[in-house]
């Protein structure tokens, strides 16, 4: 094998989905033994490109060369056979199988599925310091450990070329550092790493080369030494990035949401939300920082009445909500932007105007005397589409046919329209493009100015710091710290989130 | 635009139905030819027979039961709840309603109303059992309703004994006491036939309209559909899914209670050993065929009943009448497959359409 | 394997040309239809005899599980309308339907098996005194039993089958008042699967033999074949029903068939058709009993019956003369 | 009764413990049954006859249950088992009758069942039809097709008709030599434990048909294939997370096809048993709900072969008891249920779950009162005691079960993010 050949060359790759051209005439060369970053905003087509390289999707046009040789990749097996491994944006693990089973799956030929495989996994784990126990069930692992299992999966197959699709999205800065340590080790061992992110600082610190993708095409390939984060951002977006920030404080001393000793236990009796107390006032945005899986989702569901409380009290204004059904809580004035819009926010196969009714089935303009008021709902949907700039030809198309950002804008518009006192916004801008992102932030600011109380949960630390009046940190279900968004940096917040700096910044 | 899209989703259903019909006629023809019969003459015999007045009455009467049965099933299906227990529910309901109706003679109208109410109550209560098992114990309703069908048979057998709820009818039959004239529903004459249309057909049609209204116009209907399309989204929107499960199941059982009524009030006036069975199971197929909509189900139950009725002439002509069962199954399987394909294609067209309208296609 | 798909019953007709006005005989089965090794089969046997001996055109139609009266009406009407006369309905389930069709076609002769509720000038009710035959085989069972323990398996717990049970128990008690009779039904109406579940017939019989029975009477249609299998395996006795099951048993099974309770639906069908041809048809109830050989017990396995035939024939005479009246319930 | 209900162990538990617990529970039940026999004098509770009837009744259900497990382990719900068994009964009859060879009958049944499975796979995997919908359609299809074919092929044969086949050739039966006689005489003494054990062993070791042996063998074979081979791992991964499996080069469609076809073949074997071992011909309606009951046994067995077989055994046992012992033996079971529920009430009280304890206590009291006030149960109801048992068992067990994570999911290739 000659080392002068690029490890991977992609030429003229085009991939069309119904209604979208995800990739258009993409050209990338990845030199062997380097860390090559690909950046681009949400929906730019990064994942699609990588799936093509991994054989999960076929390009409509273009050629792929691996180590100088042109290849046709029909399935992941083809890619694996050529030494390509991929860690996906979303975990690709079966919870109810052991680590061993997850790792050897599909690669049973190498070392079987028994003792030999177990030894090999231990070996790799030790070699790269991954600290993975082959006999644990995956469902018992935390996010970081899962990430390492994913990497182990790829290494186990002897991959020479590693694709990491947004591996850092769910990691805190410290874990990211560890991961980057691992990547450098891998590079030293002669592996090639293709690394996707839209967090520019990270990219600048770890990559040897950076390719920028915008709207499905390659815009430029640069060296990290030659550009600043700002320049990169402009390459990505084609204009300046919007910045999340609040202007003057609108916080009043009228409490809207008050939690007192809220505790939620899972089926095994473990407290996933542990004695949480907090108050959000009119005009206040309270951000909750935490590594994913530390109880944020359960806290939200407890406030929404989707999970039963084990102890504690939830009040909204003067009303006690504890024990109340979700519907009553919504009627009492809670709006809810769910974390997973496809699962919790939309009826994908239903038209937009029916989605307008969802969550507001008992309130005008959607109902009149127990019956659905179609005209009312339609009229109000038109209003939302107009006011929130939802890009759609009409309100009779199914929600599934909108792009992610437009789906999100529809949800935001809907949740704002019941005149809520409290808005729970879980990752409100996750996976939406920049334009939609700034629009959503604008709407939040506007509503806050009018006295709305907001509970904001986000994995994007910039958003969290920029958009919150108050910041609380959640760790293993407990509120462990409080931070001043005016002064704290993402790094400091990150160490609070892992518990490293517990109490110090309070 | 609205009309355009509305028409389109209609077209979609029609296309699916048409393709499925062609497909199943083709399958049937092949099976017939392979076994040495002439398909065109077979079909012709069926149509000739099917359009006789007697056959029409019989088809409509049969369709009434099928229609109600499929409606009962569809209420559950609309929220992904599989009530396989419609069969047991209607049999138990019909038996107890017949017993009540035969025991007490009440003035006309009141008498019928009482019988129907008993049937609806029994059907609903019996369906509440699997519903409660599901929401409190997590037992899959598919399995529990199947078991309850068997158990309903046991209960009916126990109660349908002289000395309990039954009396001897002739030397070899037992049944509940015959409902007196005040509790019967007079049949509607049909030109050219001595047979009478069940007047309960009217109630079946009304039930269909009520079903449509409930599903499309009420809050409950919205919640039901939302739970069916996405349970997680429904929960987040404030639908109490446990309550919905119980309500939908009970409603399904209540409609199931009506299934035996056309026959009971319009034909046999007693629940005896030869009371029709299996309508609940047929209803599952018909609901699937009719895509769980009241109009689709109407067509499906007519088609099914027509095939059932005209199978008699096949037997008469020495053609195995089970060919009809093959046709029914072929229609059913092909409808579900074809509809799946059509709706996928439709979704694609939609997405492309939206993108094209917005000019959002990336350069 | 015949792939023609033509039923045997279509033949015969048409080309007779023997001058006599040729009858076309129609017959409608109860659920289960041909092959149930019970009364549908017996009716079919009668029909075959009609076809062979009287050289008549015949047509037999099957019922569908769970159908309604209207289906039955249409079936009977299809036959009557197409000129079939006489028309025979097998099973009490046809009662209501037959009543209606018979009024509409007064010139067609109808017969119904196992029902006495339709009393019309053109309807003959073919009834059987099953309890009489069952009484005799019950006596046979009690005589044969060495353990004083015998069994009765009913297919479906209907009034009809309970008649078999009542006669059997009474006959057995007549011989041995202290005899133990194990009674078991396979299924409950409206589940009629008990007439066609040999697996359960076998398990139940096995259980009875295990519990000490040495003779089992299976009045369970096809399920009885399973009971016979079990009798053969256990080398115990079996009593058949409806037709002479000694004739249809395999060579290995024959020795264990003690006798069968004969219910001559075939004779009834044949005689009825014949009487229609002769113009001697009798309206109303026609009862088949020991007296007119419509009911009997089989003596095809003399080795098994041995000298008990004298006792049985004596009982038979007492029933015929009215000295003994076997109970129906 | 209560104990075995609470066993289904989560996958986390190590195999050793699960195995010993299984033995413990099995032993506990056996002892309870012996006690029950002593108290009530119903010797049939542990007789060899009951045991062998249990086996015979459990085999078809067990085959359906194992078949269901195969299918659902790959993520495809197979409610069409009923229809596939029907195909199996017919296939067995067709092949064995026209060839005169019982072994070809076995093959015929397997193939016919597998064809049913293939149909289900085409609908659910290739076309993405809802699994329940497709299964229901197959259950409607099967009786029509088999009846049509019977009408065509069996009516002209001696003893055949539209609803049944002519008598079919038999399989030879085997007994473990030297077991029948001595155990039989032991059993007759009704000695505590000894006679009961003799009954159990004799019932399970004598007069076995090859299909029974095959069925028993397929339990460990299924375990081995699914949990000890690469093929099994791939198959199970499709039921847990097909997207992940696909991303590792597993041919998800192919695995699902394989598992659903195997599932159909298992159901087919159940059909062969019904047509050729349990009885001696194919008969319409022979399956009579056993496919559904198999599904219940599978759920009860927590999608694991050992427990699945246990579920089938439980059902077979209840059915054997009601068929053989009749109302008396089933009546005796009331006592066991009553005591079991009482124990549960005490346990729950001890765990301070007052409401649950109270409910159990009330039900227990009701059952016991029923037992002491009556001598027998109504015949009509006893016939359905297996179904009632199934329902009760599920009501107690369903919550502790863990189905494959992606079971029933309509999976489409390239459908992941
Ligand atoms: N399977 C698919 N079917 C239809 N459209 C798709 C599919 N996968 C991706 N797309 C569309 O292709 C475009 C590119 O998506 P892709 O997931 O590659 O973006 P990305 O750059 O990875 O974004 P993100 O940062 O959110 O991960 C998006 O508009 C998306 O909606
Ligand atoms: N597998 C798919 N099949 C069909 N359409 C898809 C598929 N995946 C994505 N899409 C469509 O692509 C658009 C955006 O999807 P995508 O998942 O890329 O959004 P996103 O913004 O990345 O959101 P998320 O954060 O949920 O991933 C939507 O219209 C969606 O319906
Ligand atoms: Mg991506
Ligand atoms: Mg995405």
CSV table of N, CA and C and ligand atoms in Angstrom, one decimal, chain A residues 42-43 45-48 89 165-166 196, ligand 3:
chain,number,residue,atom,x,y,z
A,42,UNK,N,-26.8,22.4,10.0
A,42,UNK,CA,-27.8,21.3,10.0
A,42,UNK,C,-28.4,21.2,8.7
A,43,UNK,N,-28.5,19.9,8.2
A,43,UNK,CA,-29.1,19.7,7.0
A,43,UNK,C,-28.3,20.0,5.8
A,45,UNK,N,-26.0,18.2,4.6
A,45,UNK,CA,-25.8,17.0,3.8
A,45,UNK,C,-24.6,16.2,4.3
A,46,UNK,N,-24.1,16.5,5.5
A,46,UNK,CA,-22.9,15.8,6.0
A,46,UNK,C,-23.2,14.3,6.2
A,47,UNK,N,-24.2,14.1,7.0
A,47,UNK,CA,-24.5,12.7,7.3
A,47,UNK,C,-24.8,11.8,6.0
A,48,UNK,N,-25.5,12.5,5.1
A,48,UNK,CA,-25.8,11.7,3.9
A,48,UNK,C,-24.5,11.3,3.2
A,89,UNK,N,-24.3,9.4,14.0
A,89,UNK,CA,-24.7,10.6,14.7
A,89,UNK,C,-25.6,10.1,15.9
A,165,UNK,N,-19.6,10.7,13.0
A,165,UNK,CA,-20.6,11.7,12.7
A,165,UNK,C,-21.1,12.4,13.9
A,166,UNK,N,-20.7,13.6,14.1
A,166,UNK,CA,-21.0,14.4,15.3
A,166,UNK,C,-20.9,13.6,16.6
A,196,UNK,N,-17.0,14.7,11.8
A,196,UNK,CA,-18.0,15.7,11.5
A,196,UNK,C,-18.5,16.5,12.7
E,3,LIG,MG1,-26.0,14.7,10.4
